[in-house]
PDB file of C-alpha atoms in Angstrom:
ATOM      1  CA  UNK A   1      62.279 -25.746  55.220  1.00  0.00           C
ATOM      2  CA  UNK A   2      65.296 -26.405  57.295  1.00  0.00           C
ATOM      3  CA  UNK A   3      66.502 -23.078  56.621  1.00  0.00           C
ATOM      4  CA  UNK A   4      62.961 -21.473  57.494  1.00  0.00           C
ATOM      5  CA  UNK A   5      63.314 -23.425  60.794  1.00  0.00           C
ATOM      6  CA  UNK A   6      66.779 -21.891  61.314  1.00  0.00           C
ATOM      7  CA  UNK A   7      65.413 -18.204  61.092  1.00  0.00           C
ATOM      8  CA  UNK A   8      62.749 -18.899  63.823  1.00  0.00           C
ATOM      9  CA  UNK A   9      65.407 -20.068  66.572  1.00  0.00           C
ATOM     10  CA  UNK A  10      62.967 -17.648  68.484  1.00  0.00           C
ATOM     11  CA  UNK A  11      59.743 -19.898  67.815  1.00  0.00           C
ATOM     12  CA  UNK A  12      61.576 -22.365  69.239  1.00  0.00           C
ATOM     13  CA  UNK A  13      62.955 -23.346  65.809  1.00  0.00           C
ATOM     14  CA  UNK A  14      61.138 -26.933  65.610  1.00  0.00           C
ATOM     15  CA  UNK A  15      58.209 -26.257  67.556  1.00  0.00           C
ATOM     16  CA  UNK A  16      54.633 -26.391  66.282  1.00  0.00           C
ATOM     17  CA  UNK A  17      53.787 -23.035  65.727  1.00  0.00           C
ATOM     18  CA  UNK A  18      57.908 -23.081  63.466  1.00  0.00           C
ATOM     19  CA  UNK A  19      56.519 -26.292  62.124  1.00  0.00           C
ATOM     20  CA  UNK A  20      53.157 -25.071  60.854  1.00  0.00           C
ATOM     21  CA  UNK A  21      55.146 -21.648  59.561  1.00  0.00           C
ATOM     22  CA  UNK A  22      57.331 -24.049  57.373  1.00  0.00           C
ATOM     23  CA  UNK A  23      54.094 -25.923  55.658  1.00  0.00           C
ATOM     24  CA  UNK A  24      52.940 -22.605  55.056  1.00  0.00           C
ATOM     25  CA  UNK A  25      56.098 -21.606  53.566  1.00  0.00           C
ATOM     26  CA  UNK A  26      56.343 -24.506  51.606  1.00  0.00           C
ATOM     27  CA  UNK A  27      53.351 -24.275  49.892  1.00  0.00           C
ATOM     28  CA  UNK A  28      53.322 -20.747  48.897  1.00  0.00           C
ATOM     29  CA  UNK A  29      56.598 -20.124  47.908  1.00  0.00           C
ATOM     30  CA  UNK A  30      58.238 -16.789  46.923  1.00  0.00           C
ATOM     31  CA  UNK A  31      57.879 -16.986  43.137  1.00  0.00           C
ATOM     32  CA  UNK A  32      54.221 -17.873  43.607  1.00  0.00           C
ATOM     33  CA  UNK A  33      53.187 -15.233  45.732  1.00  0.00           C
ATOM     34  CA  UNK A  34      55.462 -12.329  42.608  1.00  0.00           C
ATOM     35  CA  UNK A  35      53.288 -14.302  39.845  1.00  0.00           C
ATOM     36  CA  UNK A  36      50.175 -14.051  41.601  1.00  0.00           C
ATOM     37  CA  UNK A  37      50.855 -10.105  42.058  1.00  0.00           C
ATOM     38  CA  UNK A  38      51.939  -9.803  38.926  1.00  0.00           C
ATOM     39  CA  UNK A  39      48.640 -10.877  37.388  1.00  0.00           C
ATOM     40  CA  UNK A  40      46.289  -9.375  40.099  1.00  0.00           C
ATOM     41  CA  UNK A  41      47.330  -6.316  39.067  1.00  0.00           C
ATOM     42  CA  UNK A  42      47.566  -7.097  34.783  1.00  0.00           C
ATOM     43  CA  UNK A  43      44.399  -8.258  34.757  1.00  0.00           C
ATOM     44  CA  UNK A  44      42.181  -5.318  36.062  1.00  0.00           C
ATOM     45  CA  UNK A  45      44.480  -3.074  33.368  1.00  0.00           C
ATOM     46  CA  UNK A  46      44.195  -6.269  30.535  1.00  0.00           C
ATOM     47  CA  UNK A  47      40.438  -5.855  30.938  1.00  0.00           C
ATOM     48  CA  UNK A  48      40.503  -2.126  30.793  1.00  0.00           C
ATOM     49  CA  UNK A  49      42.352  -1.590  27.847  1.00  0.00           C
ATOM     50  CA  UNK A  50      40.990  -4.087  25.970  1.00  0.00           C
ATOM     51  CA  UNK A  51      37.333  -2.601  26.231  1.00  0.00           C
ATOM     52  CA  UNK A  52      38.897   0.443  25.090  1.00  0.00           C
ATOM     53  CA  UNK A  53      39.733  -1.226  21.815  1.00  0.00           C
ATOM     54  CA  UNK A  54      36.903  -2.191  18.306  1.00  0.00           C
ATOM     55  CA  UNK A  55      40.148  -3.249  15.547  1.00  0.00           C
ATOM     56  CA  UNK A  56      43.224  -2.967  15.534  1.00  0.00           C
ATOM     57  CA  UNK A  57      44.394   0.255  16.765  1.00  0.00           C
ATOM     58  CA  UNK A  58      40.413   0.908  16.455  1.00  0.00           C
ATOM     59  CA  UNK A  59      39.597   2.985  19.418  1.00  0.00           C
ATOM     60  CA  UNK A  60      36.195   2.679  20.564  1.00  0.00           C
ATOM     61  CA  UNK A  61      33.375   5.943  20.281  1.00  0.00           C
ATOM     62  CA  UNK A  62      32.986   4.857  23.949  1.00  0.00           C
ATOM     63  CA  UNK A  63      36.775   5.265  24.794  1.00  0.00           C
ATOM     64  CA  UNK A  64      36.845   8.709  23.502  1.00  0.00           C
ATOM     65  CA  UNK A  65      33.897  10.099  24.913  1.00  0.00           C
ATOM     66  CA  UNK A  66      35.181   9.325  28.075  1.00  0.00           C
ATOM     67  CA  UNK A  67      38.211  11.216  28.086  1.00  0.00           C
ATOM     68  CA  UNK A  68      35.966  13.968  25.781  1.00  0.00           C
ATOM     69  CA  UNK A  69      33.449  14.904  29.350  1.00  0.00           C
ATOM     70  CA  UNK A  70      33.662  11.645  31.272  1.00  0.00           C
ATOM     71  CA  UNK A  71      36.964  11.932  32.969  1.00  0.00           C
ATOM     72  CA  UNK A  72      38.454  14.562  34.579  1.00  0.00           C
ATOM     73  CA  UNK A  73      41.520  15.429  37.051  1.00  0.00           C
ATOM     74  CA  UNK A  74      40.651  15.939  40.947  1.00  0.00           C
ATOM     75  CA  UNK A  75      43.289  18.652  41.198  1.00  0.00           C
ATOM     76  CA  UNK A  76      43.366  21.299  43.323  1.00  0.00           C
ATOM     77  CA  UNK A  77      41.131  24.248  41.944  1.00  0.00           C
ATOM     78  CA  UNK A  78      39.321  21.172  39.477  1.00  0.00           C
ATOM     79  CA  UNK A  79      38.089  19.218  38.420  1.00  0.00           C
ATOM     80  CA  UNK A  80      40.094  19.513  34.844  1.00  0.00           C
ATOM     81  CA  UNK A  81      39.857  18.179  31.615  1.00  0.00           C
ATOM     82  CA  UNK A  82      42.137  15.829  29.913  1.00  0.00           C
ATOM     83  CA  UNK A  83      44.475  17.196  27.457  1.00  0.00           C
ATOM     84  CA  UNK A  84      43.836  16.014  24.294  1.00  0.00           C
ATOM     85  CA  UNK A  85      41.481  13.633  24.903  1.00  0.00           C
ATOM     86  CA  UNK A  86      41.511  11.357  21.923  1.00  0.00           C
ATOM     87  CA  UNK A  87      45.288  11.645  22.185  1.00  0.00           C
ATOM     88  CA  UNK A  88      45.123  10.675  25.892  1.00  0.00           C
ATOM     89  CA  UNK A  89      42.794   7.957  25.293  1.00  0.00           C
ATOM     90  CA  UNK A  90      44.685   5.943  22.505  1.00  0.00           C
ATOM     91  CA  UNK A  91      47.566   6.063  25.149  1.00  0.00           C
ATOM     92  CA  UNK A  92      45.904   5.034  28.165  1.00  0.00           C
ATOM     93  CA  UNK A  93      44.415   2.021  25.776  1.00  0.00           C
ATOM     94  CA  UNK A  94      47.731   1.012  24.152  1.00  0.00           C
ATOM     95  CA  UNK A  95      49.812   1.373  27.456  1.00  0.00           C
ATOM     96  CA  UNK A  96      47.095  -0.726  29.390  1.00  0.00           C
ATOM     97  CA  UNK A  97      47.240  -3.719  27.452  1.00  0.00           C
ATOM     98  CA  UNK A  98      51.011  -3.026  26.691  1.00  0.00           C
ATOM     99  CA  UNK A  99      52.391  -3.065  30.411  1.00  0.00           C
ATOM    100  CA  UNK A 100      49.735  -6.176  31.373  1.00  0.00           C
ATOM    101  CA  UNK A 101      50.628  -7.706  28.682  1.00  0.00           C
ATOM    102  CA  UNK A 102      54.703  -7.450  30.004  1.00  0.00           C
ATOM    103  CA  UNK A 103      53.581  -7.544  33.472  1.00  0.00           C
ATOM    104  CA  UNK A 104      52.524 -11.050  32.558  1.00  0.00           C
ATOM    105  CA  UNK A 105      55.112 -12.017  31.207  1.00  0.00           C
ATOM    106  CA  UNK A 106      57.899 -11.194  33.406  1.00  0.00           C
ATOM    107  CA  UNK A 107      59.544  -9.128  31.251  1.00  0.00           C
ATOM    108  CA  UNK A 108      61.104  -5.361  32.822  1.00  0.00           C
ATOM    109  CA  UNK A 109      58.277  -6.266  34.779  1.00  0.00           C
ATOM    110  CA  UNK A 110      59.894  -3.746  37.742  1.00  0.00           C
ATOM    111  CA  UNK A 111      59.548  -1.055  35.074  1.00  0.00           C
ATOM    112  CA  UNK A 112      56.601  -2.185  33.686  1.00  0.00           C
ATOM    113  CA  UNK A 113      55.183  -2.157  37.402  1.00  0.00           C
ATOM    114  CA  UNK A 114      56.354   2.391  37.729  1.00  0.00           C
ATOM    115  CA  UNK A 115      54.540   2.507  35.169  1.00  0.00           C
ATOM    116  CA  UNK A 116      51.332   0.994  36.494  1.00  0.00           C
ATOM    117  CA  UNK A 117      52.028   2.338  39.769  1.00  0.00           C
ATOM    118  CA  UNK A 118      51.590   5.929  37.545  1.00  0.00           C
ATOM    119  CA  UNK A 119      48.999   5.283  35.984  1.00  0.00           C
ATOM    120  CA  UNK A 120      46.683   4.419  39.164  1.00  0.00           C
ATOM    121  CA  UNK A 121      47.922   7.566  40.536  1.00  0.00           C
ATOM    122  CA  UNK A 122      46.503   9.573  37.460  1.00  0.00           C
ATOM    123  CA  UNK A 123      43.249   7.268  37.727  1.00  0.00           C
ATOM    124  CA  UNK A 124      42.423   8.369  41.541  1.00  0.00           C
ATOM    125  CA  UNK A 125      42.799  11.668  40.553  1.00  0.00           C
ATOM    126  CA  UNK A 126      40.107  10.626  38.179  1.00  0.00           C
ATOM    127  CA  UNK A 127      38.383   9.091  40.594  1.00  0.00           C
ATOM    128  CA  UNK A 128      39.048   9.536  43.928  1.00  0.00           C
ATOM    129  CA  UNK A 129      36.397   7.755  45.197  1.00  0.00           C
ATOM    130  CA  UNK A 130      37.620   4.438  44.188  1.00  0.00           C
ATOM    131  CA  UNK A 131      40.548   4.656  46.173  1.00  0.00           C
ATOM    132  CA  UNK A 132      40.291   1.546  48.122  1.00  0.00           C
ATOM    133  CA  UNK A 133      41.022  -0.637  44.736  1.00  0.00           C
ATOM    134  CA  UNK A 134      43.245   1.756  43.753  1.00  0.00           C
ATOM    135  CA  UNK A 135      45.609   1.047  46.827  1.00  0.00           C
ATOM    136  CA  UNK A 136      44.939  -2.533  46.141  1.00  0.00           C
ATOM    137  CA  UNK A 137      46.985  -1.817  42.974  1.00  0.00           C
ATOM    138  CA  UNK A 138      49.299   0.847  43.926  1.00  0.00           C
ATOM    139  CA  UNK A 139      50.512  -2.024  46.974  1.00  0.00           C
ATOM    140  CA  UNK A 140      50.760  -4.577  44.085  1.00  0.00           C
ATOM    141  CA  UNK A 141      52.313  -2.413  42.123  1.00  0.00           C
ATOM    142  CA  UNK A 142      55.167  -1.821  44.919  1.00  0.00           C
ATOM    143  CA  UNK A 143      55.628  -5.089  45.755  1.00  0.00           C
ATOM    144  CA  UNK A 144      56.631  -6.073  42.745  1.00  0.00           C
ATOM    145  CA  UNK A 145      58.674  -2.540  41.846  1.00  0.00           C
ATOM    146  CA  UNK A 146      60.082  -4.025  45.427  1.00  0.00           C
ATOM    147  CA  UNK A 147      60.523  -7.839  45.033  1.00  0.00           C
ATOM    148  CA  UNK A 148      61.198  -7.948  40.911  1.00  0.00           C
ATOM    149  CA  UNK A 149      59.373 -10.874  38.864  1.00  0.00           C
ATOM    150  CA  UNK A 150      60.395 -13.718  41.012  1.00  0.00           C
ATOM    151  CA  UNK A 151      61.269 -17.402  38.459  1.00  0.00           C
ATOM    152  CA  UNK A 152      58.444 -17.619  36.854  1.00  0.00           C
ATOM    153  CA  UNK A 153      59.388 -14.960  35.072  1.00  0.00           C
ATOM    154  CA  UNK A 154      61.149 -14.122  31.687  1.00  0.00           C
ATOM    155  CA  UNK A 155      63.079 -11.434  33.384  1.00  0.00           C
ATOM    156  CA  UNK A 156      64.733 -14.598  35.523  1.00  0.00           C
ATOM    157  CA  UNK A 157      65.404 -16.222  32.501  1.00  0.00           C
ATOM    158  CA  UNK A 158      67.137 -13.989  30.619  1.00  0.00           C
ATOM    159  CA  UNK A 159      68.870 -13.042  33.878  1.00  0.00           C
ATOM    160  CA  UNK A 160      69.799 -16.571  34.600  1.00  0.00           C
ATOM    161  CA  UNK A 161      71.155 -17.156  31.226  1.00  0.00           C
ATOM    162  CA  UNK A 162      73.335 -13.864  31.560  1.00  0.00           C
ATOM    163  CA  UNK A 163      74.922 -15.679  34.754  1.00  0.00           C
ATOM    164  CA  UNK A 164      75.692 -18.526  32.492  1.00  0.00           C
ATOM    165  CA  UNK A 165      72.338 -20.573  33.671  1.00  0.00           C
ATOM    166  CA  UNK A 166      73.737 -20.733  37.611  1.00  0.00           C
ATOM    167  CA  UNK A 167      70.442 -19.948  39.200  1.00  0.00           C
TER     168      UNK A 167
END
C-alpha cells in the first residue's frame, strides 16, 4: 500500500481518501481482477459451447438447425445465411469450448481473448439486438488483451519459469 499512497500524493498521500483507495486496492488486487475478467468472459462461451453437443464430437440437432435456418449475418444488403452451416456449427462449438477452457487456465490468454472478441463481433452481427451483453463481452476481451492473464494463470507460471523463477 505504500506505493499506492506515493502515486496519489495529489490527494494528500495519507489523507482519508488515499487510505480508503489504498484499502480498496488491497482488497481487489490486479491479479484477482484479471482472473475475474477471464472467468466472466469464459462462462457464457463455455455454456453456449457445451449446449451444442450430444456426445464427444457429436453436435446436437438444435445446433445445426440454428446455423441452418435461424442464424443469419446482418450485413448491408442482407441478412445472409452462414456458409456451410453444419461445418460452421461444428467449428463454433469446438471454439467455444476450447477457447473458454484455455481462458480459464490462462494459457495463450491474449490470443484466446482475441479469438473470443472476433466471435463476439460475429455474434453481434448475428443477433444485433444483443448489443448490451455483446458490448460487455467485448470490453472484457479487450481488458484481457490489454492487461494479460495476470499472476493466477499458466501464462504467468510459464513466463516466471523462463525468467528463472523471478517474479
